[in-house]
CSV table of C-alpha atoms in Angstrom, one decimal:
chain,number,residue,atom,x,y,z
F,24,UNK,CA,7.4,20.4,38.1
F,25,UNK,CA,9.8,22.5,36.1
F,26,UNK,CA,9.0,26.0,35.3
F,27,UNK,CA,6.7,27.1,32.4
F,28,UNK,CA,8.6,27.4,29.2
F,29,UNK,CA,7.5,29.8,26.4
F,30,UNK,CA,8.4,29.8,22.8
F,31,UNK,CA,7.1,31.9,19.9
F,32,UNK,CA,3.9,29.9,19.6
F,33,UNK,CA,3.8,27.6,22.6
F,34,UNK,CA,3.7,27.4,26.4
F,35,UNK,CA,5.1,24.3,27.9
F,36,UNK,CA,3.6,23.8,31.4
F,37,UNK,CA,2.5,21.1,33.8
F,38,UNK,CA,-0.4,19.0,32.9
F,39,UNK,CA,-3.6,19.8,34.8
F,40,UNK,CA,-6.8,17.8,35.4
F,41,UNK,CA,-8.8,20.1,33.2
F,42,UNK,CA,-6.5,19.1,30.3
F,43,UNK,CA,-8.0,15.6,30.2
F,44,UNK,CA,-10.6,16.5,27.5
F,45,UNK,CA,-8.0,18.1,25.3
F,46,UNK,CA,-5.7,15.1,25.8
F,47,UNK,CA,-8.4,12.6,24.9
F,48,UNK,CA,-9.4,14.7,21.8
F,49,UNK,CA,-5.9,14.1,20.3
F,50,UNK,CA,-4.7,10.9,22.0
F,51,UNK,CA,-7.8,8.9,20.9
F,52,UNK,CA,-6.6,9.2,17.3
F,53,UNK,CA,-5.2,5.9,16.1
F,54,UNK,CA,-2.7,7.8,14.0
F,55,UNK,CA,-1.1,9.4,17.0
F,56,UNK,CA,-0.2,6.9,19.7
F,57,UNK,CA,0.6,3.6,17.9
F,58,UNK,CA,3.5,5.0,15.9
F,59,UNK,CA,5.0,6.1,19.3
F,60,UNK,CA,4.2,2.7,21.0
F,61,UNK,CA,1.1,3.5,23.0
F,62,UNK,CA,-2.5,2.6,22.4
F,63,UNK,CA,-5.2,5.3,21.6
F,64,UNK,CA,-6.9,6.6,24.6
F,65,UNK,CA,-10.4,5.2,25.2
F,66,UNK,CA,-12.0,7.8,27.4
F,67,UNK,CA,-11.5,11.2,29.1
F,68,UNK,CA,-11.2,9.3,32.4
F,69,UNK,CA,-8.4,7.2,30.9
F,70,UNK,CA,-6.7,10.4,29.7
F,71,UNK,CA,-7.0,11.8,33.3
F,72,UNK,CA,-5.3,8.6,34.6
F,73,UNK,CA,-2.4,9.2,32.1
F,74,UNK,CA,-2.1,12.8,33.4
F,75,UNK,CA,-1.8,11.5,36.9
F,76,UNK,CA,0.7,8.8,36.1
F,77,UNK,CA,2.8,9.1,33.0
F,78,UNK,CA,2.5,12.9,32.6
F,79,UNK,CA,3.1,13.7,36.3
F,80,UNK,CA,6.9,13.7,36.0
F,81,UNK,CA,8.8,16.8,37.0
F,82,UNK,CA,9.9,17.6,33.4
F,83,UNK,CA,6.9,16.4,31.4
F,84,UNK,CA,5.0,19.3,29.8
F,85,UNK,CA,1.7,19.9,28.1
F,86,UNK,CA,2.3,21.5,24.8
F,87,UNK,CA,-0.2,24.4,24.8
F,88,UNK,CA,-0.9,26.5,21.8
F,89,UNK,CA,-0.6,30.2,22.9
F,90,UNK,CA,-3.3,31.2,20.4
F,91,UNK,CA,-6.0,29.0,22.0
F,92,UNK,CA,-4.8,27.9,25.4
F,93,UNK,CA,-5.5,24.3,24.3
F,94,UNK,CA,-3.1,21.4,25.2
F,95,UNK,CA,-2.3,19.9,21.8
F,96,UNK,CA,0.5,17.5,22.7
F,97,UNK,CA,3.3,16.5,25.1
F,98,UNK,CA,7.0,17.0,25.4
F,99,UNK,CA,9.5,16.4,28.1
F,100,UNK,CA,12.4,14.6,29.7
F,101,UNK,CA,12.0,11.3,31.5
F,102,UNK,CA,14.6,8.8,32.7
F,103,UNK,CA,14.9,5.4,31.1
F,104,UNK,CA,17.3,2.5,30.8
F,105,UNK,CA,16.0,1.6,27.3
F,106,UNK,CA,18.8,3.0,25.3
F,107,UNK,CA,22.0,2.4,27.3
F,108,UNK,CA,21.1,0.0,30.1
F,109,UNK,CA,21.5,2.8,32.7
F,110,UNK,CA,19.2,5.5,33.8
F,111,UNK,CA,19.6,8.2,31.2
F,112,UNK,CA,17.5,11.3,30.3
F,113,UNK,CA,15.3,10.8,27.3
F,114,UNK,CA,13.3,13.3,25.3
F,115,UNK,CA,9.8,12.2,24.4
F,116,UNK,CA,7.1,14.1,22.4
F,117,UNK,CA,3.9,13.8,20.5
F,118,UNK,CA,1.4,16.2,19.0
F,119,UNK,CA,-2.2,16.0,17.8
F,120,UNK,CA,-2.7,15.2,14.1
F,121,UNK,CA,-4.2,18.6,13.2
F,122,UNK,CA,-0.9,20.2,14.2
F,123,UNK,CA,1.4,17.9,12.2
F,124,UNK,CA,3.7,19.6,9.7
F,125,UNK,CA,3.7,23.0,11.4
F,126,UNK,CA,7.0,22.8,13.1
F,127,UNK,CA,5.4,23.0,16.6
F,128,UNK,CA,7.0,19.9,18.0
F,129,UNK,CA,10.5,20.8,16.9
F,130,UNK,CA,9.9,24.2,18.5
F,131,UNK,CA,8.9,22.4,21.8
F,132,UNK,CA,11.8,19.9,21.6
F,133,UNK,CA,14.3,22.7,21.1
F,134,UNK,CA,12.9,24.4,24.2
F,135,UNK,CA,13.2,21.2,26.1
F,136,UNK,CA,16.8,20.8,25.0
F,137,UNK,CA,17.6,24.2,26.4
F,138,UNK,CA,15.9,23.2,29.6
F,139,UNK,CA,17.9,20.0,29.8
F,140,UNK,CA,21.3,21.4,28.9
F,141,UNK,CA,21.2,24.9,30.3
F,142,UNK,CA,18.9,24.8,33.3
F,143,UNK,CA,19.4,21.2,34.4
F,144,UNK,CA,23.1,20.8,33.3
F,145,UNK,CA,22.4,17.4,31.7
F,146,UNK,CA,25.5,16.0,29.9
F,147,UNK,CA,23.4,14.3,27.1
F,148,UNK,CA,19.9,13.6,26.0
F,149,UNK,CA,18.6,10.5,24.2
F,150,UNK,CA,15.7,10.2,21.8
F,151,UNK,CA,14.3,7.3,19.9
F,152,UNK,CA,11.6,6.4,17.4
F,153,UNK,CA,10.4,3.3,15.6
F,154,UNK,CA,11.9,2.8,12.2
F,155,UNK,CA,8.6,3.5,10.4
F,156,UNK,CA,7.9,6.8,12.3
F,157,UNK,CA,9.4,9.2,9.7
F,158,UNK,CA,7.7,12.2,11.4
F,159,UNK,CA,9.6,11.6,14.6
F,160,UNK,CA,12.8,11.0,12.6
F,161,UNK,CA,12.4,14.5,11.1
F,162,UNK,CA,12.0,16.0,14.6
F,163,UNK,CA,15.2,14.3,15.7
F,164,UNK,CA,17.0,15.7,12.6
F,165,UNK,CA,15.6,19.2,12.9
F,166,UNK,CA,16.6,19.3,16.5
F,167,UNK,CA,20.2,18.3,15.9
F,168,UNK,CA,20.1,14.7,17.3
F,169,UNK,CA,22.8,12.6,15.7
F,170,UNK,CA,22.0,8.9,15.1
F,171,UNK,CA,23.6,6.6,17.7
F,172,UNK,CA,22.4,3.0,17.2
F,173,UNK,CA,19.5,0.8,16.5
F,174,UNK,CA,17.7,-1.5,19.0
F,175,UNK,CA,16.6,-4.5,17.0
F,176,UNK,CA,13.0,-5.6,17.5
F,177,UNK,CA,12.3,-3.4,20.5
F,178,UNK,CA,9.8,-5.3,22.7
F,179,UNK,CA,6.6,-3.3,22.6
F,180,UNK,CA,4.7,-6.0,24.3
F,181,UNK,CA,2.6,-6.5,21.2
F,182,UNK,CA,2.9,-8.8,18.2
F,183,UNK,CA,4.3,-6.0,16.0
F,184,UNK,CA,7.7,-5.5,17.7
F,185,UNK,CA,9.9,-3.3,15.7
F,186,UNK,CA,13.4,-1.7,15.4
F,187,UNK,CA,13.9,1.5,17.3
F,188,UNK,CA,16.4,4.1,16.0
F,189,UNK,CA,18.2,5.8,18.8
F,190,UNK,CA,19.9,9.3,18.9
F,191,UNK,CA,22.1,11.0,21.4
F,192,UNK,CA,22.8,14.7,21.6
F,193,UNK,CA,25.5,15.9,24.0
F,194,UNK,CA,25.4,19.2,25.8
F,195,UNK,CA,28.6,20.3,24.1
F,196,UNK,CA,27.3,19.5,20.6
F,197,UNK,CA,24.1,21.4,21.3
F,198,UNK,CA,25.8,24.4,22.8
F,199,UNK,CA,28.2,24.5,19.8
F,200,UNK,CA,25.3,24.4,17.4
F,201,UNK,CA,23.6,27.2,19.3
F,202,UNK,CA,26.7,29.3,19.2
F,203,UNK,CA,27.2,28.7,15.5
F,204,UNK,CA,23.6,29.6,14.8
F,205,UNK,CA,23.8,32.8,16.8
F,206,UNK,CA,27.0,33.8,14.9
F,207,UNK,CA,25.1,33.5,11.6
F,208,UNK,CA,22.4,35.9,12.8
C-alpha cells in the first residue's frame, strides 16, 4: 500500500476491515454506485469482500474525513486496458452522497495526481465517466483532465450500456499547471 496522504480536510489511507460498516453506509445508496457502473452494496459482509478484493490495490485509498475519522469514499490509481487497449494507470473515485458538492473528491483526486506524477513518476493518468454522470465530469474538469475521446456504448454487462467520456492528463501538463498556480500565489 502506498503511504498515507493528507490534505486540508482528508486522510487517504489503506482500507481496513473495520471500514466495512462505513463503506456499506455510503455504498448501499443507489445514487452512488450505479452512475459509476457498480451495483449498490447489499450488506456489510459484501462491503468487506469489496475491501478485500477491489479496494486492496497498492494505490487504492479510503477517503477519510479528518474531522470524524470516518471513511466516506474511495480514490486511487488502478491499471486498466479500458481506455487505450494497453495497461494504463487510471484514476477512480467516489464519495458518499452526504458529502457531494463540498469539493472533497476534487481535493482527494488532486492529492492522487501528485502521488501518481511526483511520487510514482507516471507519465500520464486516465480518467473516465459515463456521459450522464455530470458530477464526475466536474471532478475531471476541476482537476485539470482534458477530454481525450469517447468510448461508444461501453459494455457495463447490463442492459443500459452507455457512452463513456475519457480524459487523459500528462505529467508535464499537470506539473505546468501546478507551476502556473504557484506563481499566481
